[in-house]
mmCIF file of C-alpha atoms in Angstrom:
data_model
loop_
_atom_site.group_PDB
_atom_site.id
_atom_site.type_symbol
_atom_site.label_atom_id
_atom_site.label_comp_id
_atom_site.label_asym_id
_atom_site.label_seq_id
_atom_site.Cartn_x
_atom_site.Cartn_y
_atom_site.Cartn_z
ATOM 1 C CA UNK A 1 -12.774 -21.063 -17.251
ATOM 2 C CA UNK A 2 -16.199 -19.471 -17.076
ATOM 3 C CA UNK A 3 -17.431 -22.382 -14.942
ATOM 4 C CA UNK A 4 -14.449 -22.136 -12.594
ATOM 5 C CA UNK A 5 -14.954 -18.384 -12.077
ATOM 6 C CA UNK A 6 -18.613 -18.818 -11.312
ATOM 7 C CA UNK A 7 -17.733 -21.608 -8.896
ATOM 8 C CA UNK A 8 -15.125 -19.468 -7.081
ATOM 9 C CA UNK A 9 -17.511 -16.517 -6.801
ATOM 10 C CA UNK A 10 -20.344 -18.747 -5.645
ATOM 11 C CA UNK A 11 -18.131 -20.563 -3.168
ATOM 12 C CA UNK A 12 -16.992 -17.298 -1.629
ATOM 13 C CA UNK A 13 -20.570 -16.087 -1.275
ATOM 14 C CA UNK A 14 -21.632 -19.408 0.274
ATOM 15 C CA UNK A 15 -18.637 -19.303 2.610
ATOM 16 C CA UNK A 16 -19.512 -15.830 3.797
ATOM 17 C CA UNK A 17 -23.117 -16.861 4.360
ATOM 18 C CA UNK A 18 -22.140 -20.007 6.246
ATOM 19 C CA UNK A 19 -19.744 -18.127 8.513
ATOM 20 C CA UNK A 20 -22.396 -15.504 9.245
ATOM 21 C CA UNK A 21 -24.930 -18.166 10.145
ATOM 22 C CA UNK A 22 -22.570 -20.196 12.316
ATOM 23 C CA UNK A 23 -21.318 -17.224 14.308
ATOM 24 C CA UNK A 24 -24.526 -15.228 14.669
ATOM 25 C CA UNK A 25 -24.887 -15.996 18.350
ATOM 26 C CA UNK A 26 -21.359 -14.893 19.125
ATOM 27 C CA UNK A 27 -21.555 -11.564 17.322
ATOM 28 C CA UNK A 28 -21.822 -8.537 19.533
ATOM 29 C CA UNK A 29 -22.250 -5.858 16.859
ATOM 30 C CA UNK A 30 -24.108 -5.489 13.614
ATOM 31 C CA UNK A 31 -22.015 -6.730 10.675
ATOM 32 C CA UNK A 32 -20.961 -4.178 8.102
ATOM 33 C CA UNK A 33 -21.745 -5.204 4.526
ATOM 34 C CA UNK A 34 -20.769 -2.676 1.869
ATOM 35 C CA UNK A 35 -21.832 -3.077 -1.756
ATOM 36 C CA UNK A 36 -19.998 -0.784 -4.151
ATOM 37 C CA UNK A 37 -19.224 -0.128 -7.803
ATOM 38 C CA UNK A 38 -16.906 2.199 -9.670
ATOM 39 C CA UNK A 39 -17.049 3.077 -13.373
ATOM 40 C CA UNK A 40 -13.666 4.251 -14.655
ATOM 41 C CA UNK A 41 -13.203 4.862 -18.359
ATOM 42 C CA UNK A 42 -11.054 7.021 -20.600
ATOM 43 C CA UNK A 43 -10.721 8.353 -24.136
ATOM 44 C CA UNK A 44 -7.155 8.261 -25.405
ATOM 45 C CA UNK A 45 -4.803 9.123 -28.241
ATOM 46 C CA UNK A 46 -1.886 6.685 -28.531
ATOM 47 C CA UNK A 47 1.255 7.254 -30.624
ATOM 48 C CA UNK A 48 3.739 4.325 -30.718
ATOM 49 C CA UNK A 49 7.358 5.150 -31.508
ATOM 50 C CA UNK A 50 7.456 2.591 -34.330
ATOM 51 C CA UNK A 51 4.320 3.099 -36.362
ATOM 52 C CA UNK A 52 5.316 0.346 -38.774
ATOM 53 C CA UNK A 53 4.497 -2.066 -35.907
ATOM 54 C CA UNK A 54 1.413 -0.249 -34.632
ATOM 55 C CA UNK A 55 -0.382 2.732 -36.118
ATOM 56 C CA UNK A 56 -1.347 5.687 -33.953
ATOM 57 C CA UNK A 57 -4.983 5.611 -32.921
ATOM 58 C CA UNK A 58 -7.739 7.332 -30.964
ATOM 59 C CA UNK A 59 -10.030 5.141 -28.896
ATOM 60 C CA UNK A 60 -11.547 4.342 -25.524
ATOM 61 C CA UNK A 61 -10.160 2.117 -22.788
ATOM 62 C CA UNK A 62 -11.343 0.962 -19.386
ATOM 63 C CA UNK A 63 -9.389 2.271 -16.383
ATOM 64 C CA UNK A 64 -10.107 -0.608 -13.961
ATOM 65 C CA UNK A 65 -13.844 -0.388 -13.344
ATOM 66 C CA UNK A 66 -15.123 -2.789 -10.709
ATOM 67 C CA UNK A 67 -18.124 -3.963 -8.685
ATOM 68 C CA UNK A 68 -17.921 -5.666 -5.316
ATOM 69 C CA UNK A 69 -18.992 -6.323 -1.760
ATOM 70 C CA UNK A 70 -17.013 -6.058 1.500
ATOM 71 C CA UNK A 71 -17.819 -7.726 4.801
ATOM 72 C CA UNK A 72 -16.672 -6.899 8.324
ATOM 73 C CA UNK A 73 -18.397 -9.145 10.867
ATOM 74 C CA UNK A 74 -17.480 -8.925 14.584
ATOM 75 C CA UNK A 75 -17.290 -12.396 16.145
ATOM 76 C CA UNK A 76 -16.594 -10.940 19.583
ATOM 77 C CA UNK A 77 -14.996 -7.843 21.072
ATOM 78 C CA UNK A 78 -11.508 -8.881 19.891
ATOM 79 C CA UNK A 79 -12.064 -10.817 16.664
ATOM 80 C CA UNK A 80 -13.737 -10.054 13.330
ATOM 81 C CA UNK A 81 -14.420 -12.017 10.170
ATOM 82 C CA UNK A 82 -13.516 -10.109 7.009
ATOM 83 C CA UNK A 83 -14.186 -10.814 3.358
ATOM 84 C CA UNK A 84 -14.299 -9.203 -0.031
ATOM 85 C CA UNK A 85 -15.439 -10.143 -3.510
ATOM 86 C CA UNK A 86 -14.597 -7.733 -6.315
ATOM 87 C CA UNK A 87 -15.178 -8.331 -10.022
ATOM 88 C CA UNK A 88 -13.573 -6.382 -12.875
ATOM 89 C CA UNK A 89 -15.639 -4.650 -15.542
ATOM 90 C CA UNK A 90 -13.964 -3.934 -18.888
ATOM 91 C CA UNK A 91 -16.244 -1.059 -19.877
ATOM 92 C CA UNK A 92 -14.513 -0.436 -23.224
ATOM 93 C CA UNK A 93 -14.904 -4.034 -24.432
ATOM 94 C CA UNK A 94 -18.217 -4.608 -22.579
ATOM 95 C CA UNK A 95 -16.867 -7.685 -20.793
ATOM 96 C CA UNK A 96 -16.704 -8.861 -17.175
ATOM 97 C CA UNK A 97 -12.923 -9.255 -17.122
ATOM 98 C CA UNK A 98 -9.765 -7.369 -16.298
ATOM 99 C CA UNK A 99 -8.925 -4.748 -18.964
ATOM 100 C CA UNK A 100 -5.212 -5.680 -18.792
ATOM 101 C CA UNK A 101 -5.292 -9.467 -18.265
ATOM 102 C CA UNK A 102 -7.779 -10.172 -21.050
ATOM 103 C CA UNK A 103 -6.645 -13.780 -21.433
ATOM 104 C CA UNK A 104 -4.489 -15.823 -23.779
ATOM 105 C CA UNK A 105 -4.575 -19.224 -25.474
ATOM 106 C CA UNK A 106 -4.533 -20.983 -22.112
ATOM 107 C CA UNK A 107 -7.119 -18.723 -20.467
ATOM 108 C CA UNK A 108 -9.308 -17.345 -23.267
ATOM 109 C CA UNK A 109 -11.762 -15.586 -20.940
ATOM 110 C CA UNK A 110 -9.098 -13.604 -19.068
ATOM 111 C CA UNK A 111 -9.066 -12.684 -15.385
ATOM 112 C CA UNK A 112 -12.646 -12.420 -14.143
ATOM 113 C CA UNK A 113 -11.907 -11.771 -10.474
ATOM 114 C CA UNK A 114 -10.017 -8.870 -8.905
ATOM 115 C CA UNK A 115 -10.417 -9.847 -5.253
ATOM 116 C CA UNK A 116 -11.935 -12.881 -3.522
ATOM 117 C CA UNK A 117 -10.743 -13.471 0.019
ATOM 118 C CA UNK A 118 -11.788 -14.346 3.566
ATOM 119 C CA UNK A 119 -9.885 -13.624 6.747
ATOM 120 C CA UNK A 120 -9.726 -12.867 10.452
ATOM 121 C CA UNK A 121 -8.668 -9.616 12.087
ATOM 122 C CA UNK A 122 -7.829 -9.238 15.750
ATOM 123 C CA UNK A 123 -5.212 -8.132 18.255
ATOM 124 C CA UNK A 124 -2.803 -10.598 16.604
ATOM 125 C CA UNK A 125 -3.056 -8.747 13.281
ATOM 126 C CA UNK A 126 -4.825 -10.073 10.197
ATOM 127 C CA UNK A 127 -4.776 -13.432 8.401
ATOM 128 C CA UNK A 128 -6.335 -13.655 4.940
ATOM 129 C CA UNK A 129 -6.661 -16.309 2.245
ATOM 130 C CA UNK A 130 -7.687 -15.891 -1.385
ATOM 131 C CA UNK A 131 -7.074 -13.487 -4.234
ATOM 132 C CA UNK A 132 -5.845 -10.286 -2.627
ATOM 133 C CA UNK A 133 -3.465 -7.357 -2.749
ATOM 134 C CA UNK A 134 0.051 -8.664 -2.154
ATOM 135 C CA UNK A 135 2.237 -7.682 0.847
ATOM 136 C CA UNK A 136 5.161 -6.504 -1.292
ATOM 137 C CA UNK A 137 2.964 -4.298 -3.471
ATOM 138 C CA UNK A 138 1.179 -2.777 -0.456
ATOM 139 C CA UNK A 139 4.452 -1.926 1.270
ATOM 140 C CA UNK A 140 6.850 -1.024 -1.552
ATOM 141 C CA UNK A 141 5.043 -0.237 -4.819
ATOM 142 C CA UNK A 142 1.736 1.319 -3.712
ATOM 143 C CA UNK A 143 3.243 4.638 -2.504
ATOM 144 C CA UNK A 144 4.082 5.600 -6.130
ATOM 145 C CA UNK A 145 0.984 4.051 -7.752
ATOM 146 C CA UNK A 146 -1.225 7.134 -7.592
ATOM 147 C CA UNK A 147 -2.550 7.789 -11.103
ATOM 148 C CA UNK A 148 -6.107 7.406 -12.387
ATOM 149 C CA UNK A 149 -5.845 6.078 -15.954
ATOM 150 C CA UNK A 150 -5.209 2.594 -17.303
ATOM 151 C CA UNK A 151 -1.494 3.494 -17.397
ATOM 152 C CA UNK A 152 -1.169 3.621 -13.616
ATOM 153 C CA UNK A 153 1.013 1.100 -11.836
ATOM 154 C CA UNK A 154 3.175 -0.300 -14.621
ATOM 155 C CA UNK A 155 6.477 1.218 -13.442
ATOM 156 C CA UNK A 156 7.253 -1.771 -11.189
ATOM 157 C CA UNK A 157 8.404 -5.366 -11.611
ATOM 158 C CA UNK A 158 5.956 -6.913 -9.143
ATOM 159 C CA UNK A 159 2.318 -8.013 -9.427
ATOM 160 C CA UNK A 160 -0.628 -6.446 -7.575
ATOM 161 C CA UNK A 161 -3.115 -9.220 -6.773
ATOM 162 C CA UNK A 162 -2.620 -13.005 -6.826
ATOM 163 C CA UNK A 163 -5.077 -15.871 -6.235
ATOM 164 C CA UNK A 164 -4.631 -18.669 -3.685
ATOM 165 C CA UNK A 165 -2.523 -16.448 -1.425
ATOM 166 C CA UNK A 166 -2.239 -16.833 2.338
ATOM 167 C CA UNK A 167 -1.143 -13.512 3.852
ATOM 168 C CA UNK A 168 -0.468 -12.322 7.393
ATOM 169 C CA UNK A 169 0.200 -8.818 8.686
ATOM 170 C CA UNK A 170 1.089 -7.812 12.221
ATOM 171 C CA UNK A 171 -0.351 -4.952 14.233
ATOM 172 C CA UNK A 172 1.786 -1.827 14.335
ATOM 173 C CA UNK A 173 4.378 -1.797 17.138
ATOM 174 C CA UNK A 174 6.030 1.578 17.777
ATOM 175 C CA UNK A 175 5.597 2.431 14.116
ATOM 176 C CA UNK A 176 6.790 -0.951 12.790
ATOM 177 C CA UNK A 177 4.632 -3.499 11.004
ATOM 178 C CA UNK A 178 5.465 -6.681 9.103
ATOM 179 C CA UNK A 179 3.672 -8.784 6.519
ATOM 180 C CA UNK A 180 4.238 -12.004 4.615
ATOM 181 C CA UNK A 181 2.482 -13.973 1.910
ATOM 182 C CA UNK A 182 2.629 -17.395 0.288
ATOM 183 C CA UNK A 183 1.009 -18.287 -3.039
ATOM 184 C CA UNK A 184 0.637 -21.797 -4.438
ATOM 185 C CA UNK A 185 1.888 -22.696 -7.908
ATOM 186 C CA UNK A 186 -1.510 -22.644 -9.612
ATOM 187 C CA UNK A 187 -2.352 -19.238 -8.149
ATOM 188 C CA UNK A 188 0.944 -17.777 -9.311
ATOM 189 C CA UNK A 189 0.457 -19.306 -12.772
ATOM 190 C CA UNK A 190 -2.853 -17.392 -13.008
ATOM 191 C CA UNK A 191 -1.168 -14.089 -12.154
ATOM 192 C CA UNK A 192 0.226 -11.786 -14.810
ATOM 193 C CA UNK A 193 3.669 -13.290 -14.061
ATOM 194 C CA UNK A 194 2.462 -16.645 -15.498
ATOM 195 C CA UNK A 195 5.006 -18.548 -13.343
ATOM 196 C CA UNK A 196 3.958 -22.092 -12.398
ATOM 197 C CA UNK A 197 5.790 -22.183 -9.060
ATOM 198 C CA UNK A 198 5.127 -21.039 -5.475
ATOM 199 C CA UNK A 199 5.553 -17.336 -4.697
ATOM 200 C CA UNK A 200 6.737 -15.933 -1.360
ATOM 201 C CA UNK A 201 6.836 -12.359 -0.101
ATOM 202 C CA UNK A 202 7.933 -10.536 3.039
ATOM 203 C CA UNK A 203 7.696 -6.808 3.745
ATOM 204 C CA UNK A 204 8.213 -4.353 6.578
ATOM 205 C CA UNK A 205 7.106 -0.749 7.084
ATOM 206 C CA UNK A 206 8.045 1.934 9.583
ATOM 207 C CA UNK A 207 5.857 5.001 10.054
ATOM 208 C CA UNK A 208 6.774 8.091 12.060
ATOM 209 C CA UNK A 209 4.622 11.166 11.805
ATOM 210 C CA UNK A 210 3.788 11.758 8.154
ATOM 211 C CA UNK A 211 6.742 9.717 6.878
ATOM 212 C CA UNK A 212 6.663 6.059 5.868
ATOM 213 C CA UNK A 213 9.582 3.767 5.006
ATOM 214 C CA UNK A 214 9.206 0.282 3.533
ATOM 215 C CA UNK A 215 11.297 -2.683 2.415
ATOM 216 C CA UNK A 216 10.311 -5.977 0.865
ATOM 217 C CA UNK A 217 11.336 -9.102 -1.027
ATOM 218 C CA UNK A 218 9.203 -10.735 -3.720
ATOM 219 C CA UNK A 219 10.398 -14.290 -4.467
ATOM 220 C CA UNK A 220 8.531 -14.726 -7.759
ATOM 221 C CA UNK A 221 9.099 -18.496 -8.074
ATOM 222 C CA UNK A 222 11.346 -20.565 -10.328
ATOM 223 C CA UNK A 223 10.744 -19.531 -13.938
ATOM 224 C CA UNK A 224 13.409 -21.881 -15.305
ATOM 225 C CA UNK A 225 16.565 -20.069 -14.211
ATOM 226 C CA UNK A 226 16.605 -20.705 -10.451
ATOM 227 C CA UNK A 227 16.783 -17.688 -8.173
ATOM 228 C CA UNK A 228 14.110 -15.125 -9.078
ATOM 229 C CA UNK A 229 13.699 -12.349 -6.524
ATOM 230 C CA UNK A 230 12.833 -8.662 -6.495
ATOM 231 C CA UNK A 231 14.197 -6.580 -3.625
ATOM 232 C CA UNK A 232 12.596 -3.178 -3.075
ATOM 233 C CA UNK A 233 12.660 -0.077 -0.896
ATOM 234 C CA UNK A 234 10.307 2.901 -0.785
ATOM 235 C CA UNK A 235 9.826 6.112 1.168
ATOM 236 C CA UNK A 236 6.946 8.585 1.259
ATOM 237 C CA UNK A 237 6.120 11.798 3.082
ATOM 238 C CA UNK A 238 3.015 13.973 3.370
ATOM 239 C CA UNK A 239 3.691 17.672 4.003
ATOM 240 C CA UNK A 240 0.352 19.431 3.991
ATOM 241 C CA UNK A 241 -0.939 19.417 0.418
ATOM 242 C CA UNK A 242 2.364 18.082 -0.928
ATOM 243 C CA UNK A 243 2.989 14.331 -1.200
ATOM 244 C CA UNK A 244 6.384 12.916 -2.180
ATOM 245 C CA UNK A 245 7.413 9.294 -2.708
ATOM 246 C CA UNK A 246 10.324 7.305 -4.109
ATOM 247 C CA UNK A 247 10.850 3.629 -4.885
ATOM 248 C CA UNK A 248 13.817 1.517 -5.950
ATOM 249 C CA UNK A 249 13.702 -2.146 -6.984
ATOM 250 C CA UNK A 250 16.359 -4.588 -8.166
ATOM 251 C CA UNK A 251 16.161 -8.057 -9.696
ATOM 252 C CA UNK A 252 18.323 -10.738 -8.036
ATOM 253 C CA UNK A 253 17.958 -13.682 -10.412
ATOM 254 C CA UNK A 254 19.715 -16.502 -12.185
ATOM 255 C CA UNK A 255 18.660 -15.015 -15.524
ATOM 256 C CA UNK A 256 21.895 -13.939 -17.268
ATOM 257 C CA UNK A 257 20.211 -13.057 -20.566
ATOM 258 C CA UNK A 258 20.651 -9.349 -21.065
ATOM 259 C CA UNK A 259 17.712 -7.237 -22.113
ATOM 260 C CA UNK A 260 14.929 -9.425 -20.709
ATOM 261 C CA UNK A 261 12.313 -8.405 -18.148
ATOM 262 C CA UNK A 262 13.900 -10.350 -15.269
ATOM 263 C CA UNK A 263 17.612 -10.030 -16.149
ATOM 264 C CA UNK A 264 19.835 -10.145 -13.074
ATOM 265 C CA UNK A 265 20.566 -6.610 -11.916
ATOM 266 C CA UNK A 266 17.630 -4.904 -13.640
ATOM 267 C CA UNK A 267 16.607 -1.859 -11.605
ATOM 268 C CA UNK A 268 13.545 0.348 -11.293
ATOM 269 C CA UNK A 269 13.672 3.843 -9.821
ATOM 270 C CA UNK A 270 10.538 5.978 -9.345
ATOM 271 C CA UNK A 271 10.195 9.551 -8.137
ATOM 272 C CA UNK A 272 6.610 10.707 -7.559
ATOM 273 C CA UNK A 273 5.090 13.962 -6.373
ATOM 274 C CA UNK A 274 1.580 15.366 -6.087
ATOM 275 C CA UNK A 275 0.105 18.647 -4.922
ATOM 276 C CA UNK A 276 -3.528 19.255 -3.983
ATOM 277 C CA UNK A 277 -5.176 22.623 -4.562
ATOM 278 C CA UNK A 278 -8.728 22.426 -3.294
ATOM 279 C CA UNK A 279 -10.496 19.758 -5.318
ATOM 280 C CA UNK A 280 -7.719 19.528 -7.913
ATOM 281 C CA UNK A 281 -4.570 17.388 -7.607
ATOM 282 C CA UNK A 282 -1.530 17.647 -9.870
ATOM 283 C CA UNK A 283 0.755 14.599 -10.237
ATOM 284 C CA UNK A 284 4.175 13.859 -11.721
ATOM 285 C CA UNK A 285 6.250 10.684 -11.856
ATOM 286 C CA UNK A 286 9.678 10.216 -13.400
ATOM 287 C CA UNK A 287 10.855 6.621 -13.579
ATOM 288 C CA UNK A 288 13.600 4.457 -14.995
ATOM 289 C CA UNK A 289 12.498 0.808 -15.234
ATOM 290 C CA UNK A 290 15.147 -1.192 -17.068
ATOM 291 C CA UNK A 291 13.779 -3.391 -19.879
ATOM 292 C CA UNK A 292 10.179 -2.554 -18.984
ATOM 293 C CA UNK A 293 9.426 0.961 -20.123
ATOM 294 C CA UNK A 294 12.965 2.241 -19.455
ATOM 295 C CA UNK A 295 12.621 6.051 -19.241
ATOM 296 C CA UNK A 296 9.059 6.887 -18.190
ATOM 297 C CA UNK A 297 7.340 10.259 -17.759
ATOM 298 C CA UNK A 298 3.827 10.345 -16.299
ATOM 299 C CA UNK A 299 1.856 13.563 -15.734
ATOM 300 C CA UNK A 300 -1.686 13.814 -14.421
ATOM 301 C CA UNK A 301 -4.378 16.044 -13.005
ATOM 302 C CA UNK A 302 -7.507 14.950 -11.114
ATOM 303 C CA UNK A 303 -10.498 17.111 -10.281
ATOM 304 C CA UNK A 304 -13.034 15.931 -7.696
ATOM 305 C CA UNK A 305 -16.325 17.295 -9.027
ATOM 306 C CA UNK A 306 -18.325 15.699 -6.190
ATOM 307 C CA UNK A 307 -17.969 12.869 -3.684
ATOM 308 C CA UNK A 308 -19.001 10.406 -6.395
ATOM 309 C CA UNK A 309 -17.531 11.988 -9.542
ATOM 310 C CA UNK A 310 -13.919 12.592 -10.546
ATOM 311 C CA UNK A 311 -12.543 13.712 -13.914
ATOM 312 C CA UNK A 312 -8.898 13.189 -14.868
ATOM 313 C CA UNK A 313 -6.381 13.797 -17.622
ATOM 314 C CA UNK A 314 -2.928 12.249 -18.042
ATOM 315 C CA UNK A 315 0.105 12.121 -20.318
ATOM 316 C CA UNK A 316 2.196 8.940 -20.345
ATOM 317 C CA UNK A 317 5.459 8.289 -22.204
ATOM 318 C CA UNK A 318 7.652 5.174 -22.156
ATOM 319 C CA UNK A 319 11.031 4.625 -23.815
ATOM 320 C CA UNK A 320 10.490 0.905 -24.444
ATOM 321 C CA UNK A 321 7.303 -1.121 -24.479
ATOM 322 C CA UNK A 322 5.671 -1.860 -21.125
ATOM 323 C CA UNK A 323 1.992 -0.978 -21.461
ATOM 324 C CA UNK A 324 1.188 0.450 -24.896
ATOM 325 C CA UNK A 325 -0.943 -1.969 -26.932
ATOM 326 C CA UNK A 326 -3.336 -1.929 -29.891
ATOM 327 C CA UNK A 327 -6.749 -0.318 -29.358
ATOM 328 C CA UNK A 328 -8.443 -1.761 -26.209
ATOM 329 C CA UNK A 329 -5.752 -4.486 -26.017
ATOM 330 C CA UNK A 330 -4.041 -5.985 -22.992
ATOM 331 C CA UNK A 331 -1.266 -8.270 -21.748
ATOM 332 C CA UNK A 332 -1.524 -10.813 -24.567
ATOM 333 C CA UNK A 333 -1.088 -8.017 -27.128
ATOM 334 C CA UNK A 334 2.322 -7.022 -25.745
ATOM 335 C CA UNK A 335 4.800 -6.279 -28.558
ATOM 336 C CA UNK A 336 8.326 -5.212 -27.596
ATOM 337 C CA UNK A 337 8.861 -4.173 -31.205
ATOM 338 C CA UNK A 338 6.642 -1.119 -30.686
ATOM 339 C CA UNK A 339 9.611 0.331 -28.753
ATOM 340 C CA UNK A 340 7.504 2.522 -26.501
ATOM 341 C CA UNK A 341 5.604 5.676 -27.315
ATOM 342 C CA UNK A 342 3.160 8.041 -25.673
ATOM 343 C CA UNK A 343 -0.502 8.334 -24.739
ATOM 344 C CA UNK A 344 -2.790 11.187 -23.769
ATOM 345 C CA UNK A 345 -5.962 10.209 -21.892
ATOM 346 C CA UNK A 346 -8.958 11.986 -20.396
ATOM 347 C CA UNK A 347 -11.587 10.163 -18.395
ATOM 348 C CA UNK A 348 -14.136 9.960 -15.632
ATOM 349 C CA UNK A 349 -14.569 7.962 -12.438
ATOM 350 C CA UNK A 350 -18.050 7.528 -10.999
ATOM 351 C CA UNK A 351 -18.403 5.742 -7.644
ATOM 352 C CA UNK A 352 -21.660 4.128 -6.565
#
C-alpha cells in the first residue's frame, strides 16, 4: 500500500509536469501554483454512554490536518488545466494518513491521500478525474458541514472524497447548475463505504440571491442487496451575519434488515445555524440520523485570531454510535455497542 500511494502521488506530479511542458507555448497567462498546509488539532474529553465497552478518556486527536499543492494553468483564453494533490496528516498519531480512515486488515496503512486529481475548466464547465470531492456531497451535504473539530461531517450517509472518480459540472445557467460523477469499483472499495462496485452520483443546485437549493442521488453500488441509493435535498440561506441550512436524506435500498446503516427508509434530518459576531462565530446543529448517531446535538464556537490562526471549541453528543471511538482511533475501531456518548473538544487551526 505504501508503494501504491507513492506511485499515485508521483504519477500525479509527473502528469502535472508533463502537461505544463507540453502546453507551455499555448499558455497565455502565468500558471498559478499554490502550496499550502493546515495544522488542525484538538484536545478532547470523551464520555461514552456505555463505559463497560469504552472508558471515558482525555486525549488529543487530529482534526483533518493536510498539506497540498493546487494548480491552475491557462491553456488559452477559454481553457485551463487544473490539478490538486493533498495529503492528510494525522498530527495526533504522527502519521501521514487520514485520522478517520486509519486502515484495516486489508489496508493496514490507511488512506494516505485526500485529493489527487487533474481536470479541465472552460466555458463547457469542468471535467475532473481522480480522488476528489463528490458531486452529491458538494451539493447536498456540504451546506450543513460547517464545524471545525474531528466530529464535523458525520451526520450524513454519504462519503466526501472517492478515488478513481470522473466528475463533470456545468456552468451556472440562470442560477441552475448540474453535476455528475462515476467511480469505478476499486475506487469505491477504497472509500469509507468499502463497497466493491461502481458508484454513480447526480446533483443539481439552484441559487437565487443569498439562497441555495440542492437535490442529489448517490447510487452507492451493489453491497449485496441490490438497490442502494441515497436521495437528498438541502437548502441554505445567508442573511447578513446569520447563516441557516437544512438537509434531509433517505435510503432507498434493497436492505430489509432493520437497524442497519443502510436499511431501506433510513432518514437523516439536519438543521444548522451559525451567527458571526466580528471574528467569532457561534454554531448549532440538531440532527436525527437513523441508525448512525440517531439524535445528535453539535455546538461550536470559532474565533479567528488572525488570518492564519483560528481557535475553536465544540460539544458533540450522539444517541447511538457514529463517530466516538477509543483514544485517537478511527473507522476500524467502530463499536456500535458503545451506544453513543458525548465529547468536548478545544483546538487550533494554523494555516500556512
